[in-house]
Amino acid sequence: MTIRVMLVDDQVLLRTGFRMVLAAQPDMEVVAEAGDGVAALEVLRSTRVDVILMDVRMPNLDGVETTRRICADGTAEDAPKVLILTTFDLDEYAFSALKAGASGFMLKDVPPDELLGAIRAVHSGDAVVAPSTTRRLLDRFTPMLPSAAPQEGRPELRRLTEREREVLLLVAQGLSNGEIAARLVLSEATVKTHVGRILT
């Protein structure tokens, strides 16, 4: 099965480089390209795509808002998965992108084999996050997880619903969205919604 990939980046040279790497793969095909979010949304009206490699900073419509619009109807079975690729290793971009519905967040300096693995993982329903970002996510959210002794006075946890707490614990155990959905008997889109609320 061929993974249909779309490249969304305002730098033509970067798109060309990514296209060359992907073209060498027997299971991947670049089916579309766009230089900004507005153009990407237009192309998606007529082109079937499995995975979108999305830049964050672009003119007209940035990658986070474009991702939000693409993922707004997360119930569609054939909805494309978005993998954010950026040169900016900033928490605000990572959190915003994941909250918007992205299935992954990687840096553009990722080695080609890791990028290809990330595309395949996202296509199969898993999530990927750059290791440096994962470390900061863990540092930020681990203090909010319950310990053996009940902790009173954790306003962050009190704001979560019981289901959101369940999802947070499974995320902390390293489960993918698909695995969490299977364990809690939910759709993957619902799990993504819960993760977005947790991050908020």
Coordinates of N, CA and C in Angstrom, one line a residue:
M1 N 0.8 -1.2 0.0 CA 0.0 0.0 0.0 C 0.9 1.2 0.0
T2 N 0.6 2.1 -0.9 CA 1.4 3.4 -1.0 C 0.8 4.5 -0.1
I3 N 1.7 5.1 0.6 CA 1.3 6.2 1.5 C 1.4 7.5 0.6
R4 N 0.2 8.1 0.5 CA 0.2 9.4 -0.3 C 0.5 10.6 0.6
V5 N 1.6 11.3 0.2 CA 2.1 12.3 1.1 C 1.9 13.7 0.4
M6 N 1.6 14.7 1.2 CA 1.6 16.1 0.8 C 2.6 16.9 1.5
L7 N 3.3 17.7 0.8 CA 4.3 18.6 1.4 C 3.8 20.0 1.5
V8 N 3.8 20.6 2.7 CA 3.3 22.0 2.8 C 4.4 22.8 3.5
D9 N 5.1 23.6 2.7 CA 6.2 24.4 3.2 C 6.4 25.5 2.3
D10 N 6.7 26.7 2.8 CA 6.9 27.8 1.9 C 8.3 27.9 1.3
Q11 N 9.2 27.0 1.6 CA 10.5 27.0 1.1 C 10.6 25.9 0.0
V12 N 10.7 26.3 -1.3 CA 10.7 25.3 -2.4 C 11.8 24.3 -2.3
L13 N 13.0 24.8 -1.9 CA 14.2 24.0 -1.8 C 14.0 22.8 -0.8
L14 N 13.3 23.1 0.4 CA 13.1 22.1 1.4 C 12.1 21.1 0.8
R15 N 11.0 21.6 0.1 CA 10.1 20.6 -0.5 C 10.7 19.7 -1.5
T16 N 11.7 20.3 -2.3 CA 12.4 19.5 -3.2 C 13.2 18.4 -2.6
G17 N 13.9 18.8 -1.5 CA 14.7 17.8 -0.7 C 13.8 16.7 -0.1
F18 N 12.7 17.0 0.5 CA 11.8 16.0 1.0 C 11.3 15.1 -0.1
R19 N 10.9 15.7 -1.2 CA 10.4 15.0 -2.3 C 11.4 13.9 -2.8
M20 N 12.6 14.3 -2.9 CA 13.7 13.4 -3.3 C 13.8 12.2 -2.4
V21 N 13.8 12.5 -1.1 CA 13.9 11.4 0.0 C 12.7 10.5 -0.1
L22 N 11.5 11.0 -0.3 CA 10.3 10.2 -0.3 C 10.2 9.4 -1.6
A23 N 10.6 10.0 -2.7 CA 10.5 9.3 -4.0 C 11.4 8.1 -4.0
A24 N 12.4 8.0 -3.2 CA 13.2 6.8 -3.2 C 12.6 5.6 -2.4
Q25 N 11.4 5.9 -1.8 CA 10.8 4.8 -1.0 C 9.7 4.1 -1.8
P26 N 9.7 2.8 -1.8 CA 8.7 2.1 -2.6 C 7.3 2.2 -2.1
D27 N 7.1 2.6 -0.8 CA 5.8 2.6 -0.2 C 5.3 4.1 0.0
M28 N 6.0 5.0 -0.7 CA 5.5 6.4 -0.5 C 5.5 7.2 -1.8
E29 N 4.6 8.1 -1.9 CA 4.5 8.9 -3.2 C 4.0 10.3 -2.8
V30 N 4.7 11.3 -3.2 CA 4.3 12.7 -3.0 C 3.3 13.0 -4.1
V31 N 2.0 13.2 -3.6 CA 0.9 13.5 -4.5 C 0.5 14.9 -4.6
A32 N 1.0 15.8 -3.7 CA 0.7 17.2 -3.7 C 1.7 18.0 -3.0
E33 N 1.7 19.3 -3.3 CA 2.6 20.2 -2.6 C 1.9 21.6 -2.5
A34 N 2.2 22.3 -1.5 CA 1.6 23.7 -1.3 C 2.7 24.5 -0.6
G35 N 2.6 25.8 -0.8 CA 3.6 26.8 -0.2 C 3.0 27.5 1.0
D36 N 1.7 27.3 1.3 CA 1.2 27.9 2.5 C -0.1 27.1 2.9
G37 N -0.7 27.5 4.0 CA -1.9 26.8 4.4 C -3.1 27.0 3.6
V38 N -3.3 28.2 3.0 CA -4.4 28.5 2.2 C -4.4 27.6 0.9
A39 N -3.2 27.5 0.3 CA -3.0 26.7 -0.9 C -3.2 25.2 -0.5
A40 N -2.8 24.8 0.7 CA -2.9 23.4 1.1 C -4.4 23.0 1.2
L41 N -5.2 23.8 1.8 CA -6.6 23.6 2.0 C -7.3 23.5 0.7
E42 N -6.9 24.3 -0.3 CA -7.4 24.3 -1.6 C -7.1 22.9 -2.3
V43 N -5.8 22.5 -2.2 CA -5.4 21.3 -2.9 C -6.1 20.1 -2.3
L44 N -6.4 20.1 -1.0 CA -7.0 19.0 -0.3 C -8.4 18.8 -0.7
R45 N -9.0 19.8 -1.3 CA -10.4 19.6 -1.8 C -10.5 18.6 -3.0
S46 N -9.4 18.5 -3.7 CA -9.4 17.6 -4.9 C -8.4 16.5 -4.9
T47 N -7.6 16.4 -3.9 CA -6.5 15.4 -3.8 C -6.6 14.6 -2.6
R48 N -6.6 13.3 -2.7 CA -6.6 12.3 -1.6 C -5.2 12.2 -1.0
V49 N -5.1 12.5 0.3 CA -3.8 12.4 0.9 C -3.9 11.6 2.2
D50 N -2.8 10.9 2.5 CA -2.8 10.1 3.7 C -2.0 10.8 4.9
V51 N -0.9 11.4 4.5 CA 0.0 12.1 5.5 C 0.4 13.4 4.9
I52 N 0.3 14.5 5.8 CA 0.8 15.8 5.4 C 2.0 16.2 6.2
L53 N 3.1 16.5 5.6 CA 4.2 17.1 6.2 C 4.0 18.6 6.2
M54 N 3.8 19.2 7.4 CA 3.4 20.6 7.6 C 4.4 21.4 8.3
D55 N 4.8 22.5 7.6 CA 5.7 23.5 8.3 C 4.8 24.3 9.2
V56 N 5.4 25.0 10.2 CA 4.7 25.8 11.2 C 4.6 27.2 10.7
R57 N 5.7 27.8 10.4 CA 5.7 29.3 10.0 C 5.6 29.4 8.5
M58 N 4.5 29.9 8.0 CA 4.2 30.1 6.6 C 3.4 31.3 6.4
P59 N 3.5 32.0 5.2 CA 2.6 33.1 5.0 C 1.2 32.7 4.8
N60 N 0.3 33.7 4.9 CA -1.2 33.6 4.6 C -1.9 32.8 5.7
L61 N -1.5 31.5 6.0 CA -2.1 30.7 7.0 C -1.0 29.8 7.6
D62 N -0.7 29.9 8.8 CA 0.4 29.1 9.4 C 0.0 27.6 9.5
G63 N 1.0 26.8 9.9 CA 0.8 25.4 9.9 C -0.2 24.9 11.1
V64 N -0.1 25.6 12.2 CA -1.0 25.2 13.3 C -2.5 25.4 12.9
E65 N -2.8 26.6 12.4 CA -4.2 26.9 12.0 C -4.6 26.0 10.9
T66 N -3.7 25.7 9.9 CA -4.1 24.8 8.8 C -4.4 23.4 9.4
T67 N -3.5 23.0 10.3 CA -3.8 21.7 10.9 C -5.1 21.6 11.6
R68 N -5.4 22.7 12.4 CA -6.7 22.8 13.1 C -7.9 22.6 12.1
R69 N -7.8 23.3 11.0 CA -8.9 23.2 10.0 C -8.9 21.8 9.3
I70 N -7.8 21.2 9.1 CA -7.8 19.9 8.5 C -8.3 18.8 9.4
C71 N -8.0 19.0 10.7 CA -8.4 18.0 11.7 C -9.7 18.3 12.4
A72 N -10.4 19.4 12.0 CA -11.7 19.7 12.6 C -12.7 18.6 12.4
D73 N -12.6 17.9 11.3 CA -13.5 16.8 11.1 C -12.7 15.5 11.3
G74 N -12.3 15.2 12.5 CA -11.5 14.1 12.8 C -12.2 12.8 12.7
T75 N -13.5 12.8 12.4 CA -14.3 11.6 12.4 C -14.2 10.9 11.0
A76 N -13.8 11.6 10.0 CA -13.7 11.0 8.7 C -12.6 9.9 8.7
E77 N -12.9 8.7 8.2 CA -11.9 7.6 8.2 C -10.7 7.9 7.3
D78 N -11.0 8.6 6.2 CA -9.9 8.9 5.3 C -9.2 10.3 5.5
A79 N -9.5 10.9 6.6 CA -8.9 12.2 6.9 C -7.4 12.1 7.0
P80 N -6.7 13.0 6.4 CA -5.2 12.9 6.4 C -4.7 13.1 7.8
K81 N -3.5 12.5 8.1 CA -2.8 12.7 9.4 C -1.8 13.8 9.1
V82 N -1.6 14.6 10.1 CA -0.6 15.8 9.9 C 0.6 15.5 10.8
L83 N 1.7 15.6 10.2 CA 3.0 15.5 10.9 C 3.7 16.9 10.7
I84 N 3.8 17.6 11.8 CA 4.5 18.9 11.8 C 6.0 18.7 11.7
L85 N 6.6 19.5 10.8 CA 8.0 19.5 10.6 C 8.5 21.0 10.7
T86 N 9.3 21.3 11.7 CA 9.7 22.7 11.9 C 11.2 22.8 12.3
T87 N 11.7 23.9 12.1 CA 13.1 24.2 12.5 C 13.1 24.7 14.0
F88 N 11.9 25.0 14.5 CA 11.8 25.7 15.8 C 11.3 24.7 16.8
D89 N 12.2 24.3 17.7 CA 12.0 23.4 18.8 C 11.4 24.2 20.0
L90 N 10.2 24.7 19.8 CA 9.6 25.5 20.8 C 8.3 24.8 21.4
D91 N 8.2 24.8 22.7 CA 7.0 24.2 23.3 C 5.7 24.7 22.8
E92 N 5.7 26.0 22.6 CA 4.4 26.6 22.2 C 3.9 26.1 20.8
Y93 N 4.9 25.8 19.9 CA 4.5 25.2 18.6 C 4.1 23.8 18.8
A94 N 4.8 23.0 19.6 CA 4.5 21.6 19.8 C 3.1 21.5 20.5
F95 N 2.9 22.2 21.6 CA 1.6 22.1 22.3 C 0.5 22.5 21.4
S96 N 0.7 23.6 20.7 CA -0.4 24.2 19.8 C -0.7 23.2 18.7
A97 N 0.3 22.6 18.1 CA 0.1 21.7 17.0 C -0.6 20.4 17.4
L98 N -0.2 19.9 18.5 CA -0.8 18.7 19.1 C -2.2 18.9 19.5
K99 N -2.5 20.1 20.1 CA -3.8 20.5 20.4 C -4.7 20.7 19.2
A100 N -4.1 21.1 18.1 CA -4.8 21.3 16.9 C -5.2 20.0 16.2
G101 N -4.6 18.9 16.6 CA -4.9 17.6 16.0 C -3.8 16.9 15.3
A102 N -2.6 17.5 15.3 CA -1.4 16.9 14.6 C -1.1 15.6 15.3
S103 N -0.7 14.6 14.4 CA -0.4 13.3 14.9 C 1.1 13.2 15.3
G104 N 1.9 14.2 15.0 CA 3.3 14.2 15.3 C 3.9 15.6 15.2
F105 N 5.1 15.7 15.8 CA 5.9 16.9 15.8 C 7.3 16.6 15.7
M106 N 8.0 16.9 14.6 CA 9.4 16.5 14.4 C 10.1 17.8 14.0
L107 N 11.4 17.8 14.2 CA 12.3 18.9 13.7 C 12.8 18.5 12.3
K108 N 13.1 19.6 11.6 CA 13.5 19.4 10.2 C 14.9 18.8 10.1
D109 N 15.7 18.8 11.1 CA 17.0 18.3 11.1 C 17.0 16.8 11.4
V110 N 15.8 16.2 11.5 CA 15.7 14.7 11.8 C 16.4 13.9 10.6
P111 N 17.1 12.9 11.0 CA 17.7 12.0 9.9 C 16.6 11.4 9.0
P112 N 17.0 11.2 7.7 CA 16.0 10.7 6.8 C 15.3 9.5 7.2
D113 N 16.0 8.5 7.8 CA 15.4 7.2 8.2 C 14.4 7.5 9.3
E114 N 14.6 8.4 10.2 CA 13.7 8.7 11.3 C 12.4 9.4 10.8
L115 N 12.6 10.3 9.8 CA 11.5 11.0 9.1 C 10.6 9.9 8.5
L116 N 11.2 9.0 7.7 CA 10.4 8.0 7.0 C 9.7 7.1 8.0
G117 N 10.4 6.8 9.1 CA 9.7 6.0 10.2 C 8.5 6.7 10.8
A118 N 8.7 8.0 11.0 CA 7.7 8.9 11.6 C 6.4 8.9 10.6
I119 N 6.7 9.1 9.3 CA 5.6 9.1 8.4 C 4.8 7.8 8.4
R120 N 5.5 6.6 8.5 CA 4.9 5.3 8.5 C 4.1 5.2 9.8
A121 N 4.7 5.6 10.9 CA 4.0 5.5 12.2 C 2.7 6.3 12.3
V122 N 2.8 7.6 11.8 CA 1.6 8.4 11.8 C 0.6 7.8 10.9
H123 N 1.0 7.3 9.7 CA 0.0 6.7 8.8 C -0.7 5.5 9.4
S124 N 0.0 4.8 10.2 CA -0.6 3.6 10.9 C -1.4 3.9 12.1
G125 N -1.5 5.2 12.4 CA -2.3 5.6 13.6 C -1.6 5.9 14.8
D126 N -0.3 5.8 14.8 CA 0.5 6.1 16.0 C 0.8 7.6 16.0
A127 N 1.4 8.1 17.1 CA 1.8 9.5 17.2 C 3.3 9.5 17.4
V128 N 4.0 10.5 16.9 CA 5.4 10.7 17.1 C 5.7 12.1 17.5
V129 N 6.7 12.2 18.5 CA 7.1 13.5 18.9 C 8.6 13.5 19.0
A130 N 9.3 14.6 18.6 CA 10.7 14.7 18.7 C 11.2 14.4 20.1
P131 N 12.3 13.6 20.3 CA 12.7 13.3 21.6 C 12.9 14.5 22.6
S132 N 13.5 15.6 22.0 CA 13.7 16.7 22.9 C 12.3 17.3 23.4
T133 N 11.3 17.3 22.5 CA 10.0 17.8 22.9 C 9.3 16.8 23.9
T134 N 9.5 15.5 23.6 CA 8.9 14.5 24.5 C 9.5 14.7 26.0
R135 N 10.8 15.0 26.1 CA 11.4 15.2 27.4 C 10.7 16.4 28.1
R136 N 10.5 17.5 27.4 CA 9.9 18.6 28.0 C 8.4 18.4 28.3
L137 N 7.7 17.6 27.5 CA 6.3 17.3 27.7 C 6.2 16.5 29.1
L138 N 7.1 15.5 29.2 CA 7.2 14.7 30.4 C 7.5 15.6 31.6
D139 N 8.5 16.4 31.5 CA 8.8 17.3 32.6 C 7.7 18.2 33.0
R140 N 6.9 18.6 32.0 CA 5.8 19.5 32.3 C 4.6 18.8 33.0
F141 N 4.3 17.6 32.5 CA 3.0 17.0 32.9 C 3.2 15.9 34.0
T142 N 4.4 15.4 34.2 CA 4.6 14.4 35.2 C 4.2 14.9 36.6
P143 N 4.5 16.1 37.0 CA 4.1 16.5 38.3 C 2.6 16.5 38.5
M144 N 1.8 16.5 37.4 CA 0.4 16.5 37.6 C -0.2 15.1 37.7
L145 N 0.6 14.1 37.5 CA 0.1 12.7 37.6 C 0.0 12.3 39.1
P146 N -1.0 11.5 39.4 CA -1.2 11.1 40.8 C -0.1 10.2 41.3
S147 N 0.3 10.4 42.5 CA 1.3 9.5 43.1 C 0.5 8.5 44.0
A148 N 1.3 7.6 44.6 CA 0.7 6.6 45.5 C -0.1 7.2 46.6
A149 N 0.3 8.3 47.1 CA -0.5 9.0 48.1 C -1.3 10.1 47.4
P150 N -2.6 10.2 47.8 CA -3.4 11.2 47.1 C -2.9 12.6 47.4
Q151 N -2.9 13.4 46.4 CA -2.4 14.8 46.5 C -3.6 15.7 46.5
E152 N -3.8 16.4 47.5 CA -4.8 17.4 47.6 C -4.2 18.7 47.0
G153 N -5.1 19.5 46.5 CA -4.7 20.9 46.1 C -4.0 20.9 44.7
R154 N -4.3 19.9 43.8 CA -3.8 20.0 42.5 C -4.8 20.5 41.6
P155 N -4.9 21.8 41.4 CA -6.0 22.4 40.6 C -6.0 21.9 39.1
E156 N -4.8 21.6 38.6 CA -4.7 21.1 37.2 C -5.5 19.8 37.1
L157 N -5.3 18.9 38.0 CA -6.0 17.6 37.9 C -7.5 17.7 38.2
R158 N -7.9 18.6 39.1 CA -9.3 18.8 39.4 C -10.1 19.3 38.2
R159 N -9.4 20.0 37.3 CA -10.1 20.5 36.1 C -10.4 19.4 35.1
L160 N -9.7 18.3 35.2 CA -9.9 17.2 34.2 C -11.1 16.4 34.6
T161 N -11.7 15.9 33.6 CA -12.8 14.9 33.8 C -12.2 13.6 34.2
E162 N -13.0 12.7 34.7 CA -12.5 11.3 35.0 C -11.9 10.7 33.7
R163 N -12.6 10.8 32.6 CA -12.1 10.2 31.3 C -10.8 10.8 30.9
E164 N -10.6 12.2 31.1 CA -9.4 12.8 30.7 C -8.3 12.4 31.6
R165 N -8.5 12.1 32.9 CA -7.5 11.6 33.8 C -7.1 10.2 33.3
E166 N -8.0 9.4 32.9 CA -7.7 8.0 32.3 C -6.8 8.1 31.1
V167 N -7.2 9.0 30.2 CA -6.4 9.2 29.0 C -5.0 9.7 29.3
L168 N -4.9 10.7 30.3 CA -3.6 11.2 30.7 C -2.7 10.1 31.2
L169 N -3.2 9.2 32.0 CA -2.4 8.1 32.6 C -1.9 7.2 31.5
L170 N -2.8 6.9 30.5 CA -2.3 6.0 29.4 C -1.3 6.7 28.5
V171 N -1.4 8.0 28.3 CA -0.4 8.7 27.6 C 0.9 8.6 28.3
A172 N 0.9 8.8 29.6 CA 2.1 8.8 30.5 C 2.7 7.4 30.4
Q173 N 1.9 6.4 30.1 CA 2.5 5.0 30.0 C 3.1 4.7 28.6
G174 N 2.9 5.7 27.7 CA 3.5 5.6 26.4 C 2.6 5.0 25.3
L175 N 1.3 4.9 25.6 CA 0.4 4.3 24.6 C 0.1 5.3 23.5
S176 N -0.1 4.8 22.3 CA -0.4 5.7 21.2 C -1.9 6.0 21.3
N177 N -2.4 6.9 20.5 CA -3.8 7.3 20.4 C -4.6 6.1 20.0
G178 N -4.1 5.3 19.1 CA -4.9 4.1 18.7 C -5.0 3.1 19.8
E179 N -3.9 2.9 20.5 CA -3.9 1.9 21.7 C -4.8 2.4 22.8
I180 N -4.8 3.7 23.0 CA -5.7 4.3 24.1 C -7.2 4.1 23.6
A181 N -7.4 4.3 22.3 CA -8.8 4.2 21.8 C -9.3 2.7 22.0
A182 N -8.4 1.8 21.7 CA -8.8 0.4 21.8 C -9.0 0.0 23.3
R183 N -8.1 0.5 24.2 CA -8.2 0.1 25.6 C -9.5 0.7 26.2
L184 N -9.8 2.0 25.8 CA -11.0 2.6 26.5 C -12.3 2.5 25.6
V185 N -12.2 1.8 24.5 CA -13.3 1.6 23.6 C -13.9 2.9 23.1
L186 N -13.0 3.7 22.6 CA -13.3 5.0 22.0 C -12.8 5.1 20.6
S187 N -13.3 6.1 19.9 CA -12.7 6.4 18.5 C -11.3 7.1 18.8
E188 N -10.5 7.0 17.8 CA -9.2 7.7 17.9 C -9.4 9.2 17.9
A189 N -10.4 9.7 17.1 CA -10.7 11.1 17.1 C -11.1 11.6 18.5
T190 N -11.9 10.8 19.2 CA -12.3 11.2 20.6 C -11.0 11.2 21.5
V191 N -10.1 10.3 21.4 CA -8.9 10.3 22.2 C -8.1 11.6 21.9
K192 N -8.0 12.0 20.6 CA -7.3 13.2 20.3 C -7.9 14.4 20.9
T193 N -9.3 14.4 20.9 CA -10.0 15.5 21.6 C -9.6 15.6 23.0
H194 N -9.6 14.4 23.7 CA -9.3 14.4 25.2 C -7.9 14.9 25.4
V195 N -6.9 14.4 24.5 CA -5.5 14.9 24.6 C -5.4 16.4 24.5
G196 N -6.2 16.9 23.5 CA -6.2 18.4 23.3 C -6.7 19.1 24.5
R197 N -7.7 18.6 25.1 CA -8.3 19.3 26.4 C -7.3 19.2 27.5
I198 N -6.6 18.0 27.6 CA -5.6 17.9 28.7 C -4.5 18.9 28.5
L199 N -4.0 19.0 27.2 CA -2.9 20.0 27.0 C -3.4 21.4 27.3
T200 N -4.7 21.7 27.0 CA -5.2 23.0 27.3 C -5.2 23.3 28.8

